[in-house]
mmCIF file of C-alpha atoms and ligand atoms in Angstrom:
data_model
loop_
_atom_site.group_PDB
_atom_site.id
_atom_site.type_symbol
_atom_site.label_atom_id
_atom_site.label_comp_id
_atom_site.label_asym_id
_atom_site.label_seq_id
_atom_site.Cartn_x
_atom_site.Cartn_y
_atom_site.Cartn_z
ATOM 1 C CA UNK A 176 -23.590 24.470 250.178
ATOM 2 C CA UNK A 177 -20.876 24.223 252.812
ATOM 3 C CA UNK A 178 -17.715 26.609 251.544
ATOM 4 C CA UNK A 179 -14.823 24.215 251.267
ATOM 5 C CA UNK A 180 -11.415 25.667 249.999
ATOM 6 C CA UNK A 181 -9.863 23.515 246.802
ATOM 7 C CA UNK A 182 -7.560 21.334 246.834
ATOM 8 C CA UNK A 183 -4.294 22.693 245.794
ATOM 9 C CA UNK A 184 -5.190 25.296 248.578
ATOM 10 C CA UNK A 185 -5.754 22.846 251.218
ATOM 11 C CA UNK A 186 -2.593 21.443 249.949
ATOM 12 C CA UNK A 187 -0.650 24.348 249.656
ATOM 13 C CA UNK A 188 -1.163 25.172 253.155
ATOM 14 C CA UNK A 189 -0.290 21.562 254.487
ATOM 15 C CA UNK A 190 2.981 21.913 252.814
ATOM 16 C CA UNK A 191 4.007 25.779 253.650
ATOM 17 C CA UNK A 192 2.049 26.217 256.889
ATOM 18 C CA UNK A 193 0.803 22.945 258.916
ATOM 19 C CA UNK A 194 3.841 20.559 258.254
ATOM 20 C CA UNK A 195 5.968 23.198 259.001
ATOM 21 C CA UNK A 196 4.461 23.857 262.261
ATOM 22 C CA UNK A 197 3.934 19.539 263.177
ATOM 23 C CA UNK A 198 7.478 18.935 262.068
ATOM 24 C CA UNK A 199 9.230 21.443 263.863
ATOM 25 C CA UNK A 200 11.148 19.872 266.330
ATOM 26 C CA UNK A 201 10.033 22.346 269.087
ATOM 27 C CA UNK A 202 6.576 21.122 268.562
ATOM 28 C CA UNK A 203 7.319 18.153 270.208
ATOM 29 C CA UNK A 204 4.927 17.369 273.302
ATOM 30 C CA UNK A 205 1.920 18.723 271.521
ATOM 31 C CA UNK A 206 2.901 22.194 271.502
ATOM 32 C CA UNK A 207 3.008 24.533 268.831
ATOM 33 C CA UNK A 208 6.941 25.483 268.210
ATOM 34 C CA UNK A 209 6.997 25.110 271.656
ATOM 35 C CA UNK A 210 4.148 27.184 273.188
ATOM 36 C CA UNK A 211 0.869 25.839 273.845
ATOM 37 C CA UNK A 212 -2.394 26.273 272.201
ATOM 38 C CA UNK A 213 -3.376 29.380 275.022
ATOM 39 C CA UNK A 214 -0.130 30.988 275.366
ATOM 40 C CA UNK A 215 0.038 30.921 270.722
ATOM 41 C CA UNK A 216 -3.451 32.608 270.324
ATOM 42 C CA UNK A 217 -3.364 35.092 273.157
ATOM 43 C CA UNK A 218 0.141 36.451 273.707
ATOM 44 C CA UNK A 219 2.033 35.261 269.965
ATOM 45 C CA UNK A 220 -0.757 36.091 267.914
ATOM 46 C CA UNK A 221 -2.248 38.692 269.958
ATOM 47 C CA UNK A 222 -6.445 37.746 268.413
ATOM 48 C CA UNK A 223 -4.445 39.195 265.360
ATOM 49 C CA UNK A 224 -2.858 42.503 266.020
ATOM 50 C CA UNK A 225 0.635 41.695 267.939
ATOM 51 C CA UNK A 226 3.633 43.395 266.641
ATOM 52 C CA UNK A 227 4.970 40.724 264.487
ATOM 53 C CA UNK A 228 7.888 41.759 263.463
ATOM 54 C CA UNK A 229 9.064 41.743 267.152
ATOM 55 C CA UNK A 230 10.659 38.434 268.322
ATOM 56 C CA UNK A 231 8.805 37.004 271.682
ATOM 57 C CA UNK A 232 11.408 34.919 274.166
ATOM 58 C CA UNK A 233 12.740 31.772 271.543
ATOM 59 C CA UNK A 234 9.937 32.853 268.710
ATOM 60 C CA UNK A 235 11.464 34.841 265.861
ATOM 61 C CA UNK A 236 8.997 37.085 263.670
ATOM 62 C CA UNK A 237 8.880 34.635 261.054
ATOM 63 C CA UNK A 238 7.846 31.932 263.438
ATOM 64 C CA UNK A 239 5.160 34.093 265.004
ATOM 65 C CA UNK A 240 4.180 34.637 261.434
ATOM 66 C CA UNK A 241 3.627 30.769 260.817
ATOM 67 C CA UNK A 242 1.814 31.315 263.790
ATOM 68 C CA UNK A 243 -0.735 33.049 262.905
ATOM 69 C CA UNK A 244 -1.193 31.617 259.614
ATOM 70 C CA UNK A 245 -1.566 28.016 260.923
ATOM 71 C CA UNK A 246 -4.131 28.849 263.625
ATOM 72 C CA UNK A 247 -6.026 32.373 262.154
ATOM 73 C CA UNK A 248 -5.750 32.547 258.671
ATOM 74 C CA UNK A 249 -7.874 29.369 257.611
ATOM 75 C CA UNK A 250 -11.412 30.905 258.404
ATOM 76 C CA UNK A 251 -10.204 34.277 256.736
ATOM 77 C CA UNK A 252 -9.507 32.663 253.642
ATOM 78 C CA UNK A 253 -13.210 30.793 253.910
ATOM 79 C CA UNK A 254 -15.003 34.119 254.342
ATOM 80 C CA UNK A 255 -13.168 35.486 251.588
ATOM 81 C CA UNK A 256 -13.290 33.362 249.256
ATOM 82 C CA UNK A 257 -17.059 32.517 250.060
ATOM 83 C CA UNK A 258 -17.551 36.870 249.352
ATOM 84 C CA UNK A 259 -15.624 36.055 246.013
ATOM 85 C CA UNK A 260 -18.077 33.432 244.866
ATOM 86 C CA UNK A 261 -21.115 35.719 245.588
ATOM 87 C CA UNK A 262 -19.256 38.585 244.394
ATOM 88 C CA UNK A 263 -18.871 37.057 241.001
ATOM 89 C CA UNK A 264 -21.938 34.759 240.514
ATOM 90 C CA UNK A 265 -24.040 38.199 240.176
ATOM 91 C CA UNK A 266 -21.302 39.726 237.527
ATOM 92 C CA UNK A 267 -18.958 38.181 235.142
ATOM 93 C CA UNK A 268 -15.355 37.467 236.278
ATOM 94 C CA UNK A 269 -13.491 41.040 236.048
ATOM 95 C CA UNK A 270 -11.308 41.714 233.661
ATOM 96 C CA UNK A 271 -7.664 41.417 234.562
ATOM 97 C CA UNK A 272 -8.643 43.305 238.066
ATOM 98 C CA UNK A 273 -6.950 44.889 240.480
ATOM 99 C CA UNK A 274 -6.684 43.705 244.062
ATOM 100 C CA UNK A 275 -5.552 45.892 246.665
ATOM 101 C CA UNK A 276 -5.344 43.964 250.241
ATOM 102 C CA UNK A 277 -4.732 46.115 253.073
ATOM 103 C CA UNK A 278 -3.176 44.432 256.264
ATOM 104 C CA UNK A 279 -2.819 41.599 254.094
ATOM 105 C CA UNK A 280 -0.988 39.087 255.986
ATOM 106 C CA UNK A 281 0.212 36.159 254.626
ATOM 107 C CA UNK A 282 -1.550 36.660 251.023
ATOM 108 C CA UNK A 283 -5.274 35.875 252.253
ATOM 109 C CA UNK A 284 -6.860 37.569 249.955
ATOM 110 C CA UNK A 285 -4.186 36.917 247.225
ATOM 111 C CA UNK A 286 -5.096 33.375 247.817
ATOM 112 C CA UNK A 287 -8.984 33.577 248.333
ATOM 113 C CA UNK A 288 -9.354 35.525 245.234
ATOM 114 C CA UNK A 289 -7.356 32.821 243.909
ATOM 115 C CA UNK A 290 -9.472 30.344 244.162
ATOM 116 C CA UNK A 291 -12.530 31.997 242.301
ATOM 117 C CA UNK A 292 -10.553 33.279 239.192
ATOM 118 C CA UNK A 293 -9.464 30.227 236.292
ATOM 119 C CA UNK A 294 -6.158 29.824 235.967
ATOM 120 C CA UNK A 295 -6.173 31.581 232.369
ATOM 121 C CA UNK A 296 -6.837 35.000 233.989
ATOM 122 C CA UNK A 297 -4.636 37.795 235.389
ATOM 123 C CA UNK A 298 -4.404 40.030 237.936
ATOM 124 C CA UNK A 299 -2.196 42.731 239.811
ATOM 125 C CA UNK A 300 -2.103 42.126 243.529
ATOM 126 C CA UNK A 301 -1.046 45.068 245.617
ATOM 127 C CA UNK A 302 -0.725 43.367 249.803
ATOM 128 C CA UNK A 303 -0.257 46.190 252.181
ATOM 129 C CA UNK A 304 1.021 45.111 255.652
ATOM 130 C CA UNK A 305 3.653 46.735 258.146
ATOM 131 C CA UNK A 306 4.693 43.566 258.919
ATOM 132 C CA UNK A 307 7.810 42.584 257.331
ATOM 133 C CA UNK A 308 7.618 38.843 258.559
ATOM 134 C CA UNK A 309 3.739 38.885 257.163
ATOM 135 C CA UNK A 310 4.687 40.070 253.867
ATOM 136 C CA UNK A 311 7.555 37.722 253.377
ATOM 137 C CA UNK A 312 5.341 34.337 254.053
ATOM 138 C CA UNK A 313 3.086 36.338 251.342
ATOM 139 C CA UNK A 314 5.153 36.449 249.296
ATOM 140 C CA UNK A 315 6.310 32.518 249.583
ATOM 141 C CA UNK A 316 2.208 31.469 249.587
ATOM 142 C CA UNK A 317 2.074 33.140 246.625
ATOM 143 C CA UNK A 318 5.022 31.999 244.890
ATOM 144 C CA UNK A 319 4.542 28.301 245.833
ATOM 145 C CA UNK A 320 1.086 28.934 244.106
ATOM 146 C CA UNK A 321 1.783 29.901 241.206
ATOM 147 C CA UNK A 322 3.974 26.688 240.448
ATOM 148 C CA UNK A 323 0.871 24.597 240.474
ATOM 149 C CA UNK A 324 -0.390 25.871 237.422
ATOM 150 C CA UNK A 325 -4.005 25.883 238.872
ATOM 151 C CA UNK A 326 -4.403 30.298 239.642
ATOM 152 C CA UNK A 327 -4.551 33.412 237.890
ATOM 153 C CA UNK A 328 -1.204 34.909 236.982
ATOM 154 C CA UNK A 329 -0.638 37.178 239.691
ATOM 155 C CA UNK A 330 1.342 40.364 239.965
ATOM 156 C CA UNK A 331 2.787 40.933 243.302
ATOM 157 C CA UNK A 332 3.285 44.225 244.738
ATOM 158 C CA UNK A 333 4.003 44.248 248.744
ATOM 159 C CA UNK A 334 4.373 47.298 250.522
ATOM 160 C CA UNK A 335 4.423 47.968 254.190
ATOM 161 C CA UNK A 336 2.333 51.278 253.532
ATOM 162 C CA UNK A 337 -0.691 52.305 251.086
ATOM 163 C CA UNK A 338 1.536 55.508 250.712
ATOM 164 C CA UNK A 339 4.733 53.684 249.583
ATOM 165 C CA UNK A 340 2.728 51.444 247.170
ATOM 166 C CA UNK A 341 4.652 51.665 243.758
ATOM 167 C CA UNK A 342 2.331 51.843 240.908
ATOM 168 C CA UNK A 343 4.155 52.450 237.243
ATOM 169 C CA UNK A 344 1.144 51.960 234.729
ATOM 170 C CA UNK A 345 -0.392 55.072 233.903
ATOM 171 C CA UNK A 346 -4.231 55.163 235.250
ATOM 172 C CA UNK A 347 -6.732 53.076 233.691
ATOM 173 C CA UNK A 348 -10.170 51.565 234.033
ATOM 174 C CA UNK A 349 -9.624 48.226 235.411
ATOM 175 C CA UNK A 350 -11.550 46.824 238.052
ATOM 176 C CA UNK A 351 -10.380 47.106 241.424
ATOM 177 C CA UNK A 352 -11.172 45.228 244.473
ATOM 178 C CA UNK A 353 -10.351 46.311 248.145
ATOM 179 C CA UNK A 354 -9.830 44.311 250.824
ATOM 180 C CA UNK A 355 -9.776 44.959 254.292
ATOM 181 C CA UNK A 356 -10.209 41.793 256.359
ATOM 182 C CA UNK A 357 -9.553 42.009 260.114
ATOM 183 C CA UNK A 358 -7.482 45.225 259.844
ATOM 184 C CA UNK A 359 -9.790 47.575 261.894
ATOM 185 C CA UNK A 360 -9.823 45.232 264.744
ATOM 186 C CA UNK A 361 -6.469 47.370 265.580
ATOM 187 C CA UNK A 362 -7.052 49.723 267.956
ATOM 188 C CA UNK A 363 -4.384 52.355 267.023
ATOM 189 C CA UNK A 364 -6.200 52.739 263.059
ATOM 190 C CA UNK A 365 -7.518 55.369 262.108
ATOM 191 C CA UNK A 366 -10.179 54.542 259.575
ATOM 192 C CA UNK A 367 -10.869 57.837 258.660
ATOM 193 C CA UNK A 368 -6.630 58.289 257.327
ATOM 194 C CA UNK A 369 -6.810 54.862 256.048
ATOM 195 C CA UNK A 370 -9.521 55.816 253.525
ATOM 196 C CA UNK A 371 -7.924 59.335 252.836
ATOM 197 C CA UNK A 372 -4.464 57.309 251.782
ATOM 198 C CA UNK A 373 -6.659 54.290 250.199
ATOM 199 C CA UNK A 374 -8.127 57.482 247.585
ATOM 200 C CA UNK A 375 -4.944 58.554 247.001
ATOM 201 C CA UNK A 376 -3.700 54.920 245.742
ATOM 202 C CA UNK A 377 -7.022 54.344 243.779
ATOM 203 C CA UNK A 378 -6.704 58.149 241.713
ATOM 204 C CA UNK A 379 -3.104 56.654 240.988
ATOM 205 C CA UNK A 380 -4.654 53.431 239.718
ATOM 206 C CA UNK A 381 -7.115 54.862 237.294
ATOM 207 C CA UNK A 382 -11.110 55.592 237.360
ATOM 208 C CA UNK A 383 -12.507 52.099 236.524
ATOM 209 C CA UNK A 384 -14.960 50.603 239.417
ATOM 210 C CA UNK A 385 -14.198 50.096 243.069
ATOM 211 C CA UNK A 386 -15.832 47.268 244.995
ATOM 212 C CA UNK A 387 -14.573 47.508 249.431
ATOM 213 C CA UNK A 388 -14.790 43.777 251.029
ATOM 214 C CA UNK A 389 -15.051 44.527 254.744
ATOM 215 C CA UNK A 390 -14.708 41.215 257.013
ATOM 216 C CA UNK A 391 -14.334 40.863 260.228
ATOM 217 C CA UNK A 392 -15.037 39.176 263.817
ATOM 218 C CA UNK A 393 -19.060 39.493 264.601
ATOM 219 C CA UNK A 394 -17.578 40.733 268.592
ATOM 220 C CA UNK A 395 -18.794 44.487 269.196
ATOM 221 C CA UNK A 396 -14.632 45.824 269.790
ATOM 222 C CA UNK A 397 -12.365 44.791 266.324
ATOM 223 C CA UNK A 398 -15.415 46.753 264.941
ATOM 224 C CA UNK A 399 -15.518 49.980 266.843
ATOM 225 C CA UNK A 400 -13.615 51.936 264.171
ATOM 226 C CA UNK A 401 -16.124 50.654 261.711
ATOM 227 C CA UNK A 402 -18.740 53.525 261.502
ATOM 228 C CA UNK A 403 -15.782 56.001 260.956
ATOM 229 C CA UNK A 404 -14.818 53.217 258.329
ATOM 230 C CA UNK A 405 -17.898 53.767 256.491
ATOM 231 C CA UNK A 406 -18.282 57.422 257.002
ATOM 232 C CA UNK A 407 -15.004 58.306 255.164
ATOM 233 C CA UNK A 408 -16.403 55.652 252.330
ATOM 234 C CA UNK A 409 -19.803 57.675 251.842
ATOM 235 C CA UNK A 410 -18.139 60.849 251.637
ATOM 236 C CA UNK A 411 -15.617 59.061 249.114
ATOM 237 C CA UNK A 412 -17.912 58.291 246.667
ATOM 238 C CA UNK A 413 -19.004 54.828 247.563
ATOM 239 C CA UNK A 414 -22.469 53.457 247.980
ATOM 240 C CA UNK A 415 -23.127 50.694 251.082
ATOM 241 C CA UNK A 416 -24.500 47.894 249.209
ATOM 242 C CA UNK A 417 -24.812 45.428 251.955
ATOM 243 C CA UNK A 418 -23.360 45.123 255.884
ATOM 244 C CA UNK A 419 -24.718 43.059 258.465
ATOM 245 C CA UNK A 420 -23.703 40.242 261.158
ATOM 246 C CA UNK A 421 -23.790 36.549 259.773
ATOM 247 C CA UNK A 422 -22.697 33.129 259.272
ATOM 248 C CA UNK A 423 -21.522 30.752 256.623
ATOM 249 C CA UNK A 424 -20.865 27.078 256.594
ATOM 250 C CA UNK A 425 -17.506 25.660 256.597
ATOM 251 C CA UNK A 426 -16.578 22.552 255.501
ATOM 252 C CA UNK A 427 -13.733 21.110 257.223
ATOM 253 C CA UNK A 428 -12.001 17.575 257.402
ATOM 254 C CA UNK A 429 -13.393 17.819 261.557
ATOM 255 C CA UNK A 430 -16.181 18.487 259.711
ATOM 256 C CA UNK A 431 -18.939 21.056 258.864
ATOM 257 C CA UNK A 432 -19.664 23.760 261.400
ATOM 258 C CA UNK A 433 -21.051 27.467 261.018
ATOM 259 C CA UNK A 434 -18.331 30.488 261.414
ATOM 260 C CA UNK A 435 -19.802 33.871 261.802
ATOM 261 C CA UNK A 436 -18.717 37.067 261.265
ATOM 262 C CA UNK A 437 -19.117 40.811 260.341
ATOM 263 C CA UNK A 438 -19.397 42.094 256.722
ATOM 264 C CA UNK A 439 -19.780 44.716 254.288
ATOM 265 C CA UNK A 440 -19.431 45.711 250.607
ATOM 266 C CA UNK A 441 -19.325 49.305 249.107
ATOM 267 C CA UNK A 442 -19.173 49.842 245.174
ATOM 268 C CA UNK A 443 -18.197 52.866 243.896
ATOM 269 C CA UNK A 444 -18.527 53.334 240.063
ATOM 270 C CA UNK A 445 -16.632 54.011 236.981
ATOM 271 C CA UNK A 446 -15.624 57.822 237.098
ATOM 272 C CA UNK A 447 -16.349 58.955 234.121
ATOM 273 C CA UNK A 448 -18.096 62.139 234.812
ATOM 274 C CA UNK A 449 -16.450 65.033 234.127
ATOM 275 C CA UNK A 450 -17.972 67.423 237.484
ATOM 276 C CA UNK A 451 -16.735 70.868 236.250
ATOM 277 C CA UNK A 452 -16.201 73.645 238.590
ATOM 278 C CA UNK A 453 -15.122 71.329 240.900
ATOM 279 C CA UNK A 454 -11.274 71.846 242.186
HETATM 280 C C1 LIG B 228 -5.618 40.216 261.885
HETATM 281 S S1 LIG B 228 -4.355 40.371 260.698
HETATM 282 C C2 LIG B 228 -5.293 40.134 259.194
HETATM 283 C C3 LIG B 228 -4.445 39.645 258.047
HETATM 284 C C4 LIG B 228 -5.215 39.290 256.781
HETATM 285 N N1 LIG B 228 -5.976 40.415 256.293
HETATM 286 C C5 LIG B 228 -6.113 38.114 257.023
HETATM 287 O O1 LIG B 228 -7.344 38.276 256.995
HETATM 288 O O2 LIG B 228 -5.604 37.005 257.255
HETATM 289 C C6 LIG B 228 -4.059 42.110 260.676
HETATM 290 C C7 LIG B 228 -2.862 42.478 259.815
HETATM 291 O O3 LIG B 228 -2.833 43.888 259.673
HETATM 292 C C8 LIG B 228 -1.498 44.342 259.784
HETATM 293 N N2 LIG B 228 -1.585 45.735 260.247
HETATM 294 C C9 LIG B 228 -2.044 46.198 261.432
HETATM 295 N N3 LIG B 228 -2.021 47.550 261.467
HETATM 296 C C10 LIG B 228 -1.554 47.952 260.261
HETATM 297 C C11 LIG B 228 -1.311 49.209 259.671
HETATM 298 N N4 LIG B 228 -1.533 50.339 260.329
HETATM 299 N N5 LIG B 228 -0.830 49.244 258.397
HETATM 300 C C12 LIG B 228 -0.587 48.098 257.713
HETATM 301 N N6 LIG B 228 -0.791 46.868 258.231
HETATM 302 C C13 LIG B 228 -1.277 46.788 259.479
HETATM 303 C C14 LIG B 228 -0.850 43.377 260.772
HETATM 304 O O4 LIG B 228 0.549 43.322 260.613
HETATM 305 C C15 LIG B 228 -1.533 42.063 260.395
HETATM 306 O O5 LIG B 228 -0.814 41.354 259.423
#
């Protein structure tokens, strides 16, 4: 079956992303807010990992944003939310889980989890992103959501670092899920700190089970920090259940076509072995 994102989701984005972009008046022409198609993917968007909060000539972070939302964040949210539905046809739903999405943009996991959880469940949503501009159109997707009555109740906590991430409850033994969808395409990460600060926020969080999404493009480069990705997850704890190169089928009003990609899931379980003699 052809993935094919619901409908308040395809509608949510017309009204917050696409219209905004088609009825700008500096669209006129058939530009996008007045850049064309080449000059918005390579140089405004930067294949994902420009500085966004930086304004570029007449585009202001926010519109840069909008930007990349309109043209990248579509097939993100199809991958993810196709991971969700396998993810949860093997298990029950999770419990009132936790979500922790790291370089979160715009809310894309937020959202694709969204789409897989009924609207009487609940969840805390922790989106991680330097971006200040990428956490405040979060923040709107996610409020504009939740007035359609159709998702989870959803928690938001933005932060533009996992080591700032405020966390009040004491630890617990919810569910948490970890996503990291196009982060380690940047080439200045380094996987290896990113894991040591990611088990610093999950100790804070409790000792319940931790499932890592991975996503990302299937081309050789956004994945060179992977290995050093998964290394730091071994010695964390986590078990590799599944990575590999593939494709899914999206369904799309152009209609359907195959979008592939580069995945991987690690589980690590409850904690609830005491290991004495261990500092
Ligand atoms: C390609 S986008 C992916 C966004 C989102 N995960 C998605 O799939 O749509 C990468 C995001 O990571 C953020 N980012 C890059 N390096 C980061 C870092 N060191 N810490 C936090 N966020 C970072 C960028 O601001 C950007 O929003």
């Amino acid at each position: 079956m052809p993935v094919e994102l619901p409908q308040w989701l395809k509608d949510l984005r017309r009204s917050e992303i696409v219209d905004r972009v088609r009825h700008d008046p500096r669209s006129a022409g058939g530009t996008f807010l007045g850049v064309d198609f080449e000059v918005a993917v390579h140089e405004v968007i930067g294949g994902g990992q420009a500085e966004f909060d930086q304004p570029r000539n007449d585009l202001s972070a926010d519109d840069r944003v909008l930007l990349y939302a309109y043209f990248n964040q579509l097939g993100h949210l199809e991958e993810l939310a196709e991971a969700f539905r396998m993810l949860f046809a093997d298990a029950s739903r999770p419990e009132s889980p936790i979500v922790v999405d790291l370089g979160c943009g715009p809310f894309t996991g937020g959202l694709a989890i969204a789409t897989k959880l009924g609207h009487e469940s609940r969840l805390d949503y922790i989106g991680v992103d330097r971006s200040r501009a990428m956490r405040e159109l979060g923040e709107k997707l996610a409020s504009a959501a939740a007035e359609l009555d159709q998702t989870p109740r959803i928690d938001r906590h933005w932060s533009p670092d996992i080591s700032s991430v405020t966390w009040d409850s004491a630890p617990g033994w919810r569910p948490v899920f970890v996503i990291v969808s196009y982060l380690l395409a940047s080439p200045t990460l380094d996987a290896g700190e990113l894991i040591g600060e990611l088990e610093g926020l999950l100790a804070k969080l409790g000792r319940g089970p931790v499932t890592v999404l991975y996503t990302n493009s299937p081309r050789p480069e956004p994945n060179r920090s992977y290995p050093s990705f998964r290394t730091a997850l071994l010695d964390a704890g986590f078990e590799l259940s599944d990575e590999d190169t593939g494709s899914i089928e999206i369904e799309r009003w152009t209609g359907s076509r195959n979008r592939r990609l580069r995945y991987a899931l690690f589980h690590r379980r409850n904690q609830d072995i005491l290991r004495l003699g261990e500092e």
